[in-house]
Amino acid sequence: MHSARYWAIVPAAGIGKRMGSAIPKQYLPLLGRPVVAHALTTLLQHPRIDGVVVAVDAKDEWWPAVAANLDTAKPVLRAAGGAERHHSVLNGLEMLRERAAWSDWVLVHDAARPCLSAADLDRLLAELADDPVGGLLAVPVRDTLKQTDTAGRVAATVDRSRLWHALTPQMFRLGMLHDALRAALERGLLVTDDAAAMEAAGFAPRLVEGRGDNLKITRPEDLALAEFFLARRAVSVAG
Ligand code: CTP
Ligand code: MG
């Protein structure tokens, strides 16, 4: 029987408006390597992942140098970036159609998340291997949440016991995710992650609890945090 293979899609075509740096945040140096290189290395080093598609902006000047420095024998393909994250992901899925089966798993992982751990990636693959839908890494919300009125005063305290932060990777079957994203785009829905497209198609993705340090570099202070997490991990591996 054909057993499903695993591919990764890394959307890396954003401009990083909130970061406000001179170059897109996914190319900023972090412990001597670009942010996206950290994200890709964890994916490429996983034995079950067969290859990666990176969605890159047409005018991007930095990707070729990153690609040339990736130490891997696996295919690393370049797809076109799109106007929004979901367009970039869809372009990656279209590229995979030529070499992957419709039932293969696809893990979509933000280029701006350099601290994905091998252990979280392992757990995601293991917990979802037989799942009919797929799912995503997530962490429970820990702060008390307030809802405001229009004047900026508290209107309600929200029950956080069932609230989670959605992280990446998000893992779905190639064909199901492709059709769900396409349908969401055609309906003009605002889907900020892959799971949202699956939800709009009527599926209930599974949440797999991950580590809180799998942060997305968003604002300037996040870079120092990511550096701290990665450096500490390198020490614990060496020691
Ligand atoms: N992304 C993409 N194509 C887009 C927009 C975003 O591939 N048109 C990617 C980003 O490169 C990033 C991931 O999607 O790896 C998550 O997006 P986000 O953190 O919002 O990055 P940016 O859109 O670059 O940042 P900002 O929203 O602050 O502009
Ligand atoms: Mg964005």
PDB file of C-alpha atoms and ligand atoms in Angstrom:
ATOM      1  CA  MET A   1       0.000   0.000   0.000  1.00  0.00           C
ATOM      2  CA  HIS A   2       1.133   3.518  -0.697  1.00  0.00           C
ATOM      3  CA  SER A   3       2.025   5.157   2.586  1.00  0.00           C
ATOM      4  CA  ALA A   4       1.707   8.916   2.792  1.00  0.00           C
ATOM      5  CA  ARG A   5       4.765  11.074   2.460  1.00  0.00           C
ATOM      6  CA  TYR A   6       5.418  14.368   4.183  1.00  0.00           C
ATOM      7  CA  TRP A   7       6.286  17.724   2.593  1.00  0.00           C
ATOM      8  CA  ALA A   8       6.748  21.172   4.047  1.00  0.00           C
ATOM      9  CA  ILE A   9       5.649  24.535   2.676  1.00  0.00           C
ATOM     10  CA  VAL A  10       7.309  27.615   4.130  1.00  0.00           C
ATOM     11  CA  PRO A  11       5.629  30.928   3.287  1.00  0.00           C
ATOM     12  CA  ALA A  12       8.464  33.487   3.208  1.00  0.00           C
ATOM     13  CA  ALA A  13       7.065  36.266   1.042  1.00  0.00           C
ATOM     14  CA  GLY A  14       5.975  38.746   3.703  1.00  0.00           C
ATOM     15  CA  ILE A  15       7.510  42.187   4.117  1.00  0.00           C
ATOM     16  CA  GLY A  16       7.424  42.303   7.930  1.00  0.00           C
ATOM     17  CA  LYS A  17       5.602  45.593   8.351  1.00  0.00           C
ATOM     18  CA  ARG A  18       5.294  45.292  12.138  1.00  0.00           C
ATOM     19  CA  MET A  19       8.993  44.495  12.451  1.00  0.00           C
ATOM     20  CA  GLY A  20       9.942  47.611  10.526  1.00  0.00           C
ATOM     21  CA  SER A  21      13.439  46.377   9.686  1.00  0.00           C
ATOM     22  CA  ALA A  22      15.438  47.377   6.606  1.00  0.00           C
ATOM     23  CA  ILE A  23      15.242  43.840   5.206  1.00  0.00           C
ATOM     24  CA  PRO A  24      12.329  41.362   5.599  1.00  0.00           C
ATOM     25  CA  LYS A  25      12.377  39.827   9.077  1.00  0.00           C
ATOM     26  CA  GLN A  26      12.787  36.252   7.804  1.00  0.00           C
ATOM     27  CA  TYR A  27      16.276  37.217   6.570  1.00  0.00           C
ATOM     28  CA  LEU A  28      17.498  38.998   9.721  1.00  0.00           C
ATOM     29  CA  PRO A  29      20.503  37.310  11.345  1.00  0.00           C
ATOM     30  CA  LEU A  30      19.867  35.179  14.405  1.00  0.00           C
ATOM     31  CA  LEU A  31      22.951  33.576  15.991  1.00  0.00           C
ATOM     32  CA  GLY A  32      24.764  34.071  12.693  1.00  0.00           C
ATOM     33  CA  ARG A  33      22.138  32.560  10.387  1.00  0.00           C
ATOM     34  CA  PRO A  34      19.018  34.051   8.801  1.00  0.00           C
ATOM     35  CA  VAL A  35      15.744  33.446  10.670  1.00  0.00           C
ATOM     36  CA  VAL A  36      14.323  31.362   7.801  1.00  0.00           C
ATOM     37  CA  ALA A  37      17.419  29.115   7.729  1.00  0.00           C
ATOM     38  CA  HIS A  38      16.682  28.059  11.318  1.00  0.00           C
ATOM     39  CA  ALA A  39      13.071  27.290  10.414  1.00  0.00           C
ATOM     40  CA  LEU A  40      14.106  25.268   7.362  1.00  0.00           C
ATOM     41  CA  THR A  41      16.858  23.324   9.109  1.00  0.00           C
ATOM     42  CA  THR A  42      14.491  21.770  11.655  1.00  0.00           C
ATOM     43  CA  LEU A  43      12.128  20.715   8.859  1.00  0.00           C
ATOM     44  CA  LEU A  44      14.861  19.379   6.554  1.00  0.00           C
ATOM     45  CA  GLN A  45      16.568  17.425   9.329  1.00  0.00           C
ATOM     46  CA  HIS A  46      13.405  15.484  10.125  1.00  0.00           C
ATOM     47  CA  PRO A  47      13.769  12.000   8.588  1.00  0.00           C
ATOM     48  CA  ARG A  48      10.115  11.785   7.476  1.00  0.00           C
ATOM     49  CA  ILE A  49      10.053  15.060   5.546  1.00  0.00           C
ATOM     50  CA  ASP A  50      10.912  14.525   1.874  1.00  0.00           C
ATOM     51  CA  GLY A  51      11.289  18.083   0.686  1.00  0.00           C
ATOM     52  CA  VAL A  52      10.362  21.712   1.172  1.00  0.00           C
ATOM     53  CA  VAL A  53       8.716  24.391  -0.966  1.00  0.00           C
ATOM     54  CA  VAL A  54       9.552  27.969   0.001  1.00  0.00           C
ATOM     55  CA  ALA A  55       7.267  30.746  -1.268  1.00  0.00           C
ATOM     56  CA  VAL A  56       9.380  33.784  -2.038  1.00  0.00           C
ATOM     57  CA  ASP A  57       8.512  37.234  -3.395  1.00  0.00           C
ATOM     58  CA  ALA A  58       9.396  37.822  -7.071  1.00  0.00           C
ATOM     59  CA  LYS A  59      11.651  40.774  -6.148  1.00  0.00           C
ATOM     60  CA  ASP A  60      13.358  39.001  -3.236  1.00  0.00           C
ATOM     61  CA  GLU A  61      17.161  39.536  -3.236  1.00  0.00           C
ATOM     62  CA  TRP A  62      18.055  37.372  -0.256  1.00  0.00           C
ATOM     63  CA  TRP A  63      16.634  33.898  -0.834  1.00  0.00           C
ATOM     64  CA  PRO A  64      19.276  32.592  -3.303  1.00  0.00           C
ATOM     65  CA  ALA A  65      22.088  33.040  -0.769  1.00  0.00           C
ATOM     66  CA  VAL A  66      20.047  31.306   1.944  1.00  0.00           C
ATOM     67  CA  ALA A  67      19.199  28.414  -0.379  1.00  0.00           C
ATOM     68  CA  ALA A  68      22.843  28.003  -1.386  1.00  0.00           C
ATOM     69  CA  ASN A  69      23.868  27.621   2.258  1.00  0.00           C
ATOM     70  CA  LEU A  70      21.311  24.978   3.253  1.00  0.00           C
ATOM     71  CA  ASP A  71      23.154  21.775   3.965  1.00  0.00           C
ATOM     72  CA  THR A  72      20.676  19.191   2.641  1.00  0.00           C
ATOM     73  CA  ALA A  73      20.263  16.539  -0.020  1.00  0.00           C
ATOM     74  CA  LYS A  74      16.487  17.013  -0.071  1.00  0.00           C
ATOM     75  CA  PRO A  75      14.702  19.101  -2.699  1.00  0.00           C
ATOM     76  CA  VAL A  76      14.177  22.750  -1.728  1.00  0.00           C
ATOM     77  CA  LEU A  77      11.883  24.294  -4.334  1.00  0.00           C
ATOM     78  CA  ARG A  78      11.010  27.945  -4.839  1.00  0.00           C
ATOM     79  CA  ALA A  79       7.412  28.960  -5.429  1.00  0.00           C
ATOM     80  CA  ALA A  80       6.077  32.439  -6.084  1.00  0.00           C
ATOM     81  CA  GLY A  81       4.923  34.538  -3.168  1.00  0.00           C
ATOM     82  CA  GLY A  82       1.434  36.047  -3.216  1.00  0.00           C
ATOM     83  CA  ALA A  83      -0.355  39.115  -1.920  1.00  0.00           C
ATOM     84  CA  GLU A  84      -1.372  37.453   1.365  1.00  0.00           C
ATOM     85  CA  ARG A  85      -0.005  34.491   3.285  1.00  0.00           C
ATOM     86  CA  HIS A  86      -2.701  32.151   1.958  1.00  0.00           C
ATOM     87  CA  HIS A  87      -1.850  33.046  -1.645  1.00  0.00           C
ATOM     88  CA  SER A  88       1.780  32.138  -0.939  1.00  0.00           C
ATOM     89  CA  VAL A  89       0.733  28.816   0.619  1.00  0.00           C
ATOM     90  CA  LEU A  90      -1.575  28.037  -2.290  1.00  0.00           C
ATOM     91  CA  ASN A  91       1.267  28.647  -4.756  1.00  0.00           C
ATOM     92  CA  GLY A  92       3.368  26.190  -2.765  1.00  0.00           C
ATOM     93  CA  LEU A  93       0.597  23.602  -2.852  1.00  0.00           C
ATOM     94  CA  GLU A  94       0.241  24.037  -6.630  1.00  0.00           C
ATOM     95  CA  MET A  95       3.958  23.384  -7.012  1.00  0.00           C
ATOM     96  CA  LEU A  96       3.722  20.203  -4.926  1.00  0.00           C
ATOM     97  CA  ARG A  97       0.945  18.788  -7.113  1.00  0.00           C
ATOM     98  CA  GLU A  98       3.535  17.784  -9.695  1.00  0.00           C
ATOM     99  CA  ARG A  99       5.603  15.606  -7.384  1.00  0.00           C
ATOM    100  CA  ALA A 100       3.376  14.647  -4.460  1.00  0.00           C
ATOM    101  CA  ALA A 101       0.235  12.564  -4.068  1.00  0.00           C
ATOM    102  CA  TRP A 102      -3.076  14.224  -3.265  1.00  0.00           C
ATOM    103  CA  SER A 103      -3.146  12.219  -0.003  1.00  0.00           C
ATOM    104  CA  ASP A 104       0.397  13.205   1.099  1.00  0.00           C
ATOM    105  CA  TRP A 105       0.760  15.288   4.242  1.00  0.00           C
ATOM    106  CA  VAL A 106       1.812  18.914   3.971  1.00  0.00           C
ATOM    107  CA  LEU A 107       3.218  20.856   6.916  1.00  0.00           C
ATOM    108  CA  VAL A 108       2.878  24.611   6.514  1.00  0.00           C
ATOM    109  CA  HIS A 109       5.399  26.460   8.680  1.00  0.00           C
ATOM    110  CA  ASP A 110       6.020  30.218   8.900  1.00  0.00           C
ATOM    111  CA  ALA A 111       9.462  31.355   7.753  1.00  0.00           C
ATOM    112  CA  ALA A 112       9.368  33.730  10.716  1.00  0.00           C
ATOM    113  CA  ARG A 113       9.281  30.888  13.313  1.00  0.00           C
ATOM    114  CA  PRO A 114      12.936  29.919  13.879  1.00  0.00           C
ATOM    115  CA  CYS A 115      12.478  28.119  17.217  1.00  0.00           C
ATOM    116  CA  LEU A 116      10.481  25.055  16.163  1.00  0.00           C
ATOM    117  CA  SER A 117      11.948  22.136  18.105  1.00  0.00           C
ATOM    118  CA  ALA A 118      12.552  18.658  16.706  1.00  0.00           C
ATOM    119  CA  ALA A 119      10.518  17.266  19.613  1.00  0.00           C
ATOM    120  CA  ASP A 120       7.426  19.349  18.727  1.00  0.00           C
ATOM    121  CA  LEU A 121       7.732  18.377  15.079  1.00  0.00           C
ATOM    122  CA  ASP A 122       7.973  14.701  16.068  1.00  0.00           C
ATOM    123  CA  ARG A 123       4.914  14.941  18.285  1.00  0.00           C
ATOM    124  CA  LEU A 124       2.849  16.671  15.601  1.00  0.00           C
ATOM    125  CA  LEU A 125       3.655  13.956  13.051  1.00  0.00           C
ATOM    126  CA  ALA A 126       3.062  11.147  15.523  1.00  0.00           C
ATOM    127  CA  GLU A 127      -0.235  12.450  16.907  1.00  0.00           C
ATOM    128  CA  LEU A 128      -1.739  13.237  13.512  1.00  0.00           C
ATOM    129  CA  ALA A 129      -0.440  10.282  11.476  1.00  0.00           C
ATOM    130  CA  ASP A 130      -3.839   8.549  11.449  1.00  0.00           C
ATOM    131  CA  ASP A 131      -6.024  11.622  11.793  1.00  0.00           C
ATOM    132  CA  PRO A 132      -8.703  12.054   9.129  1.00  0.00           C
ATOM    133  CA  VAL A 133      -8.358  15.861   9.108  1.00  0.00           C
ATOM    134  CA  GLY A 134      -4.954  16.935  10.453  1.00  0.00           C
ATOM    135  CA  GLY A 135      -4.169  19.732  12.862  1.00  0.00           C
ATOM    136  CA  LEU A 136      -1.706  22.195  14.248  1.00  0.00           C
ATOM    137  CA  LEU A 137       0.666  23.012  17.074  1.00  0.00           C
ATOM    138  CA  ALA A 138      -0.936  25.310  19.623  1.00  0.00           C
ATOM    139  CA  VAL A 139      -0.445  26.562  23.188  1.00  0.00           C
ATOM    140  CA  PRO A 140      -3.127  27.327  25.764  1.00  0.00           C
ATOM    141  CA  VAL A 141      -3.729  31.024  26.448  1.00  0.00           C
ATOM    142  CA  ARG A 142      -2.270  31.883  29.851  1.00  0.00           C
ATOM    143  CA  ASP A 143      -3.234  35.505  30.567  1.00  0.00           C
ATOM    144  CA  THR A 144      -6.706  36.534  31.643  1.00  0.00           C
ATOM    145  CA  LEU A 145      -8.487  37.924  28.597  1.00  0.00           C
ATOM    146  CA  LYS A 146     -10.539  41.113  28.528  1.00  0.00           C
ATOM    147  CA  GLN A 147     -13.049  42.197  25.952  1.00  0.00           C
ATOM    148  CA  THR A 148     -13.472  45.968  25.526  1.00  0.00           C
ATOM    149  CA  ASP A 149     -16.371  48.232  24.797  1.00  0.00           C
ATOM    150  CA  THR A 150     -15.851  50.983  22.222  1.00  0.00           C
ATOM    151  CA  ALA A 151     -14.552  53.389  24.887  1.00  0.00           C
ATOM    152  CA  GLY A 152     -11.641  51.143  25.836  1.00  0.00           C
ATOM    153  CA  ARG A 153     -13.141  49.965  29.134  1.00  0.00           C
ATOM    154  CA  VAL A 154     -13.628  46.345  30.100  1.00  0.00           C
ATOM    155  CA  ALA A 155     -16.934  44.951  28.868  1.00  0.00           C
ATOM    156  CA  ALA A 156     -16.277  41.351  29.894  1.00  0.00           C
ATOM    157  CA  THR A 157     -13.698  38.895  31.123  1.00  0.00           C
ATOM    158  CA  VAL A 158     -13.466  36.055  28.620  1.00  0.00           C
ATOM    159  CA  ASP A 159     -13.297  32.434  29.729  1.00  0.00           C
ATOM    160  CA  ARG A 160      -9.851  31.351  28.559  1.00  0.00           C
ATOM    161  CA  SER A 161     -10.129  27.675  29.480  1.00  0.00           C
ATOM    162  CA  ARG A 162     -10.844  26.667  25.884  1.00  0.00           C
ATOM    163  CA  LEU A 163      -8.687  29.280  24.126  1.00  0.00           C
ATOM    164  CA  TRP A 164      -5.418  28.451  22.411  1.00  0.00           C
ATOM    165  CA  HIS A 165      -2.805  30.318  20.404  1.00  0.00           C
ATOM    166  CA  ALA A 166      -2.454  28.775  16.940  1.00  0.00           C
ATOM    167  CA  LEU A 167       1.178  28.135  15.972  1.00  0.00           C
ATOM    168  CA  THR A 168       2.793  26.371  13.035  1.00  0.00           C
ATOM    169  CA  PRO A 169       3.482  23.831  11.600  1.00  0.00           C
ATOM    170  CA  GLN A 170      -0.095  23.149  10.539  1.00  0.00           C
ATOM    171  CA  MET A 171      -0.426  19.712   8.975  1.00  0.00           C
ATOM    172  CA  PHE A 172      -3.097  18.685   6.469  1.00  0.00           C
ATOM    173  CA  ARG A 173      -3.484  16.430   3.426  1.00  0.00           C
ATOM    174  CA  LEU A 174      -2.309  18.151   0.254  1.00  0.00           C
ATOM    175  CA  GLY A 175      -5.602  17.757  -1.615  1.00  0.00           C
ATOM    176  CA  MET A 176      -7.868  18.726   1.265  1.00  0.00           C
ATOM    177  CA  LEU A 177      -5.846  21.829   2.127  1.00  0.00           C
ATOM    178  CA  HIS A 178      -5.561  22.844  -1.514  1.00  0.00           C
ATOM    179  CA  ASP A 179      -9.317  22.642  -2.059  1.00  0.00           C
ATOM    180  CA  ALA A 180     -10.100  24.351   1.258  1.00  0.00           C
ATOM    181  CA  LEU A 181      -7.734  27.270   0.583  1.00  0.00           C
ATOM    182  CA  ARG A 182      -8.999  27.690  -2.964  1.00  0.00           C
ATOM    183  CA  ALA A 183     -12.605  27.705  -1.780  1.00  0.00           C
ATOM    184  CA  ALA A 184     -11.814  30.223   0.977  1.00  0.00           C
ATOM    185  CA  LEU A 185     -10.133  32.531  -1.535  1.00  0.00           C
ATOM    186  CA  GLU A 186     -13.053  32.268  -3.935  1.00  0.00           C
ATOM    187  CA  ARG A 187     -15.444  33.203  -1.126  1.00  0.00           C
ATOM    188  CA  GLY A 188     -13.221  36.132  -0.195  1.00  0.00           C
ATOM    189  CA  LEU A 189     -12.756  34.869   3.374  1.00  0.00           C
ATOM    190  CA  LEU A 190     -10.010  36.278   5.554  1.00  0.00           C
ATOM    191  CA  VAL A 191      -8.034  33.202   6.557  1.00  0.00           C
ATOM    192  CA  THR A 192      -4.932  34.043   8.547  1.00  0.00           C
ATOM    193  CA  ASP A 193      -3.835  30.443   8.942  1.00  0.00           C
ATOM    194  CA  ASP A 194      -4.317  27.145   7.151  1.00  0.00           C
ATOM    195  CA  ALA A 195      -6.564  25.712   9.836  1.00  0.00           C
ATOM    196  CA  ALA A 196      -9.028  28.575   9.289  1.00  0.00           C
ATOM    197  CA  ALA A 197      -9.444  27.505   5.668  1.00  0.00           C
ATOM    198  CA  MET A 198     -10.098  23.923   6.789  1.00  0.00           C
ATOM    199  CA  GLU A 199     -12.588  25.168   9.387  1.00  0.00           C
ATOM    200  CA  ALA A 200     -14.423  27.190   6.731  1.00  0.00           C
ATOM    201  CA  ALA A 201     -14.658  23.969   4.710  1.00  0.00           C
ATOM    202  CA  GLY A 202     -16.397  22.279   7.631  1.00  0.00           C
ATOM    203  CA  PHE A 203     -13.496  20.366   9.194  1.00  0.00           C
ATOM    204  CA  ALA A 204     -12.370  20.457  12.823  1.00  0.00           C
ATOM    205  CA  PRO A 205      -8.549  20.425  12.941  1.00  0.00           C
ATOM    206  CA  ARG A 206      -6.931  18.802  15.964  1.00  0.00           C
ATOM    207  CA  LEU A 207      -4.863  20.868  18.412  1.00  0.00           C
ATOM    208  CA  VAL A 208      -1.524  19.391  19.446  1.00  0.00           C
ATOM    209  CA  GLU A 209       0.025  21.156  22.422  1.00  0.00           C
ATOM    210  CA  GLY A 210       3.424  22.578  21.561  1.00  0.00           C
ATOM    211  CA  ARG A 211       6.098  24.609  23.299  1.00  0.00           C
ATOM    212  CA  GLY A 212       5.494  28.256  24.025  1.00  0.00           C
ATOM    213  CA  ASP A 213       8.920  29.232  22.721  1.00  0.00           C
ATOM    214  CA  ASN A 214       7.916  28.483  19.095  1.00  0.00           C
ATOM    215  CA  LEU A 215       7.326  32.192  18.633  1.00  0.00           C
ATOM    216  CA  LYS A 216       6.747  34.086  15.415  1.00  0.00           C
ATOM    217  CA  ILE A 217       9.191  36.943  14.968  1.00  0.00           C
ATOM    218  CA  THR A 218       6.763  39.854  14.718  1.00  0.00           C
ATOM    219  CA  ARG A 219       8.148  42.891  16.563  1.00  0.00           C
ATOM    220  CA  PRO A 220      11.781  43.978  17.152  1.00  0.00           C
ATOM    221  CA  GLU A 221      11.923  42.610  20.722  1.00  0.00           C
ATOM    222  CA  ASP A 222      11.085  39.095  19.463  1.00  0.00           C
ATOM    223  CA  LEU A 223      14.514  38.673  17.890  1.00  0.00           C
ATOM    224  CA  ALA A 224      16.312  38.829  21.246  1.00  0.00           C
ATOM    225  CA  LEU A 225      13.827  36.352  22.725  1.00  0.00           C
ATOM    226  CA  ALA A 226      14.344  33.889  19.875  1.00  0.00           C
ATOM    227  CA  GLU A 227      18.102  34.253  20.263  1.00  0.00           C
ATOM    228  CA  PHE A 228      17.800  33.446  23.966  1.00  0.00           C
ATOM    229  CA  PHE A 229      15.683  30.328  23.325  1.00  0.00           C
ATOM    230  CA  LEU A 230      17.961  29.015  20.569  1.00  0.00           C
ATOM    231  CA  ALA A 231      21.200  29.692  22.441  1.00  0.00           C
ATOM    232  CA  ARG A 232      19.897  27.928  25.541  1.00  0.00           C
ATOM    233  CA  ARG A 233      18.876  24.936  23.446  1.00  0.00           C
ATOM    234  CA  ALA A 234      22.320  24.743  21.813  1.00  0.00           C
ATOM    235  CA  VAL A 235      23.934  24.683  25.262  1.00  0.00           C
ATOM    236  CA  SER A 236      21.669  21.905  26.529  1.00  0.00           C
ATOM    237  CA  VAL A 237      22.398  19.823  23.405  1.00  0.00           C
ATOM    238  CA  ALA A 238      26.159  20.284  23.765  1.00  0.00           C
ATOM    239  CA  GLY A 239      26.239  19.746  27.503  1.00  0.00           C
TER     240      GLY A 239
HETATM  241  N1  CTP B   1       3.891  35.586   4.279  1.00  0.00           N
HETATM  242  C1  CTP B   1       3.948  35.192   2.940  1.00  0.00           C
HETATM  243  N2  CTP B   1       3.287  35.933   1.979  1.00  0.00           N
HETATM  244  C2  CTP B   1       2.612  37.031   2.328  1.00  0.00           C
HETATM  245  C3  CTP B   1       2.540  37.438   3.687  1.00  0.00           C
HETATM  246  C4  CTP B   1       3.195  36.685   4.651  1.00  0.00           C
HETATM  247  O1  CTP B   1       4.570  34.197   2.597  1.00  0.00           O
HETATM  248  N3  CTP B   1       2.017  37.731   1.369  1.00  0.00           N
HETATM  249  C5  CTP B   1       4.637  34.804   5.281  1.00  0.00           C
HETATM  250  C6  CTP B   1       5.646  35.640   6.057  1.00  0.00           C
HETATM  251  O2  CTP B   1       6.868  35.736   5.332  1.00  0.00           O
HETATM  252  C7  CTP B   1       5.769  34.873   7.364  1.00  0.00           C
HETATM  253  C8  CTP B   1       4.412  34.170   7.516  1.00  0.00           C
HETATM  254  O3  CTP B   1       3.740  34.304   6.252  1.00  0.00           O
HETATM  255  O4  CTP B   1       6.767  33.882   7.312  1.00  0.00           O
HETATM  256  C9  CTP B   1       3.599  34.779   8.641  1.00  0.00           C
HETATM  257  O5  CTP B   1       3.227  36.112   8.320  1.00  0.00           O
HETATM  258  P1  CTP B   1       3.542  37.399   9.197  1.00  0.00           P
HETATM  259  O6  CTP B   1       4.179  37.041  10.487  1.00  0.00           O
HETATM  260  O7  CTP B   1       2.319  38.253   9.209  1.00  0.00           O
HETATM  261  O8  CTP B   1       4.711  38.112   8.323  1.00  0.00           O
HETATM  262  P2  CTP B   1       4.621  39.466   7.518  1.00  0.00           P
HETATM  263  O9  CTP B   1       3.346  39.524   6.765  1.00  0.00           O
HETATM  264  O10 CTP B   1       5.901  39.568   6.757  1.00  0.00           O
HETATM  265  O11 CTP B   1       4.649  40.549   8.690  1.00  0.00           O
HETATM  266  P3  CTP B   1       3.634  41.792   8.879  1.00  0.00           P
HETATM  267  O12 CTP B   1       2.260  41.210   8.968  1.00  0.00           O
HETATM  268  O13 CTP B   1       4.091  42.470  10.134  1.00  0.00           O
HETATM  269  O14 CTP B   1       3.811  42.659   7.662  1.00  0.00           O
HETATM  270 MG    MG B   2       1.409  39.548   7.792  1.00  0.00          MG
END
